[in-house]
Amino acid sequence: MTENTVLQNDFLWGASTSAYQVEGANLEDGKGPSCQDVKTVPEGTSDLTVCADHYHRYKEDIALMAEMGFKAYRFSIAWSRVIPNGTGKVNPKGIEFYSSLIDECIKYGIEPIITLFHFDMPAALDERGSWSNRDSIDWFANYAKTMFENFGDRVKYWLTINEQNMLTMVGPLIGTMVLPENCENPLKEIYTQNHHMLVAQAKAMAICHEILPEAKIGPAPNIGIVYPESCKPEDIIAAQNANALRNWLYLDAYVFGRYNNLVWSWLKSKDALPKVEDGDFDILKSGKPDFIGFNYYSTATAKEWEGEAEEGGALSQQENGGEEGLFKGVHNPYLQKSEFGWEIDPVGFRSTFREIYSRYHLPMIITENGLGAYDTLTEDKKIHDDYRIEYLRKHIEQIKLAAEDGCEIMGYCPWSAIDLISTHEGMVKRYGFIYVDRDEFDLKSMERIPKDSFYWYKKVIASNGEDLD
Ligand code: BG6
């Protein structure tokens, strides 16, 4: 490792995946179905039965990650693989799988970073009301405790809930939102679910600190600052509203154990305050993160609200039409877009670090960042993904600038270690350093082929971020 680099010498270089998008073996070895296994997948996209078949090929995959020089691998545990019904009986085969996966990482000196919940509620718990059911707080806390007890001897870094803000804002799109039949006040219901998640993850953090004093735990929301479209004062107010709704609601609750006042007032005006019980704020305050993990793909831009309510609403994790009365989402003319329509904003990455750090003063780790693109396998079995290298290079440059700004940054785990199935755009939207030879519906050879970005990232890691050419 190069000495005297901008980034700390123990910087956690790695990459991320999630269980339901990468593992496959979705009902094998006693795994119960999750909401992802019972949802209707978007037309023209693969189902989630095989994915990258990581469940069977993890040894080969981890060996490739080790070849890149990974210091960390962020993956998630499928709750219904270890506790098939979400509560009750533990599945020994599920425990065995993650135990071997962890050991395989450690064998190569790769730090496992475990996400407890990444978009895959056990289907049995969805049938019991999912996050609408107040019991979900204890379901999750007990599941988390079981994971700490089984893997805490080897796992130092834990993440609670992946993109809780997106579960709340675009749940139907990623197949996670369950509302009670004939729900009379959906907004209130959604923010009550969100409240249950806040309390559940705080409980999990407190339990982690109690039983694993050496471990570190944090959240993993999707954070990207929202710019005002202009310096018109009303646009500034709109951007503040959008930031509160998308970003600060979550981080304020995780770190300070309280609700963001702008969001609270808005929910009150809509008769949609979450159902809060006595003692909830004490629980929120009792579970403090050791660091902030966040996923960053882009920023957003907002102006004063105008138009009809139907023109608003979140469209994907990165696109938002706005919220009646609060803000209107607009495109940023200074930014280019990916092939899948997401704006690309490396400089916004730096601003996002600065903003998070100045608000919360906790170390940060990037738990996702990356470019979804159509990759082409050449006849001589190469993938020339210079566009991905360009994207990652520009973002790493901004990490270094943010570190020079005094932001404490612990690591970088872009999306994704290996090709996997996108949340709603199938296999063709690839993110990995490692190509998986399969199509949307044709499983082909499933061979693993390092992309050009694989060799580039290897150099980046070896030089601790100094060699970005
Ligand atoms: C994040 C999720 O929202 O973005 C991942 O945590 C997801 O699960 C990633 O795959 C990229 O989004 P998409 O929709 O392109 O798969």
Short mmCIF file of C-alpha atoms in Angstrom, two decimals, residues 60 81 102 135 173 195 219 258 295 297 325 335 346 357 368 399 405 427 455:
data_model
loop_
_atom_site.label_atom_id
_atom_site.label_comp_id
_atom_site.label_asym_id
_atom_site.label_seq_id
_atom_site.Cartn_x
_atom_site.Cartn_y
_atom_site.Cartn_z
CA GLU A 60 -15.10 -18.19 -7.25
CA ARG A 81 -32.87 -17.68 4.22
CA ILE A 102 -17.91 -14.73 5.86
CA ASP A 135 -44.72 -6.08 15.81
CA LEU A 173 -41.45 0.30 -7.75
CA HIS A 195 -41.61 5.06 11.85
CA PRO A 219 -27.59 2.92 8.43
CA ARG A 258 -35.80 13.03 16.47
CA ASN A 295 -25.58 5.14 -1.26
CA TYR A 297 -25.87 7.84 -7.39
CA GLY A 325 -46.98 22.23 -2.22
CA LEU A 335 -25.52 17.27 -15.85
CA PRO A 346 -19.48 13.63 -9.34
CA TYR A 357 -20.43 15.71 7.68
CA GLU A 368 -23.17 2.17 -3.16
CA ILE A 399 -13.95 11.46 -2.49
CA ASP A 405 -12.05 19.18 2.98
CA MET A 427 -30.11 -8.05 -16.02
CA TYR A 455 -8.17 -4.31 -13.82
#
